[in-house]
Short mmCIF file of C-alpha atoms in Angstrom, two decimals:
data_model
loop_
_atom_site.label_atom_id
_atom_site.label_comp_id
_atom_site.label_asym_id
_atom_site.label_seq_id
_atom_site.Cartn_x
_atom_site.Cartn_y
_atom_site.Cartn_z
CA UNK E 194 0.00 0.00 0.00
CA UNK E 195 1.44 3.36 -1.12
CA UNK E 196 2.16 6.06 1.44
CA UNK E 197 -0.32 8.94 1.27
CA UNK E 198 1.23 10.97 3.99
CA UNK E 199 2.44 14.57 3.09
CA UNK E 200 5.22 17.32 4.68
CA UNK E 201 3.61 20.30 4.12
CA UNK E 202 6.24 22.54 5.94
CA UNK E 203 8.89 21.65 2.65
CA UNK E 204 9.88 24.97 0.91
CA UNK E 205 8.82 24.98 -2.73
CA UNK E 206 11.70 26.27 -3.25
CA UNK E 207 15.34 27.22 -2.90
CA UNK E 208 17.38 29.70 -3.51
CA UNK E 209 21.24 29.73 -4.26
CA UNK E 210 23.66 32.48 -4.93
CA UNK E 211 26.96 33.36 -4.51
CA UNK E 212 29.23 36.38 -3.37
CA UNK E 213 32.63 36.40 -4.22
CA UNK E 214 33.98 39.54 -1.58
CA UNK E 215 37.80 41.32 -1.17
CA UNK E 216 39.01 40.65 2.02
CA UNK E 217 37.44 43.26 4.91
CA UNK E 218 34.60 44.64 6.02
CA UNK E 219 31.33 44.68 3.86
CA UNK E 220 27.38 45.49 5.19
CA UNK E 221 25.59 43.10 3.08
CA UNK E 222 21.44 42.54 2.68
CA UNK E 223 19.56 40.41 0.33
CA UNK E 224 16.74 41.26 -1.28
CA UNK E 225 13.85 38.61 -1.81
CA UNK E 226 11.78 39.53 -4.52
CA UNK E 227 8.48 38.77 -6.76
CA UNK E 228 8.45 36.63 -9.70
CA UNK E 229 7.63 40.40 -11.61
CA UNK E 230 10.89 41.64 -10.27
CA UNK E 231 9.56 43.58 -7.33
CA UNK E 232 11.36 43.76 -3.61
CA UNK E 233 9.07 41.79 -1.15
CA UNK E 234 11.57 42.32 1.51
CA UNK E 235 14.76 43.01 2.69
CA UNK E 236 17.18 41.13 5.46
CA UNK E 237 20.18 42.46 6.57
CA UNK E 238 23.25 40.84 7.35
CA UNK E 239 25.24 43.08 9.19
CA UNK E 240 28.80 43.94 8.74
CA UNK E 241 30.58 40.44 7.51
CA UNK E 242 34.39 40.20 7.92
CA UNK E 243 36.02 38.49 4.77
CA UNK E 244 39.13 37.13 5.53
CA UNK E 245 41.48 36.05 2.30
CA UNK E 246 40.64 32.65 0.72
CA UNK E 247 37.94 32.10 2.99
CA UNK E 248 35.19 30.17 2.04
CA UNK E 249 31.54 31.07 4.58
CA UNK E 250 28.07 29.76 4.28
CA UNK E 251 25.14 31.98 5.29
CA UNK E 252 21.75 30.65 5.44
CA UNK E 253 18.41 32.74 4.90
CA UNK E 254 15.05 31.42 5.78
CA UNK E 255 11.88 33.58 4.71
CA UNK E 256 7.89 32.50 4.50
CA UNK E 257 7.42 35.19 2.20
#
């Protein structure tokens, strides 16, 4: 018998991207936006600290 059962809590999606940053001091945000290009909103992620040949993961979670 198959298994009906569903996760309804699973994004729909996700989103990748990728920064490549000179070492020191940058204020970054990201800006989610609608499928017609407009901002939906905004997070900020404060002042990030690049050190050379580093390699950082940040993750974002939105229910927008």
């Amino acid at each position: 018998q198959a298994d009906l059962r569903a996760w309804l809590t699973l994004p729909d999606r996700v989103l990748i991207g990728r920064a490549v940053l000179e070492p020191g001091s940058h204020d970054l945000q990201v800006q989610f936006t609608s499928d017609g290009g407009a901002v939906v909103t905004t997070k900020e992620l404060g002042p990030i600290e690049a050190q050379a040949g580093e390699i950082r993961f940040v993750i974002l979670h939105t229910l927008q």
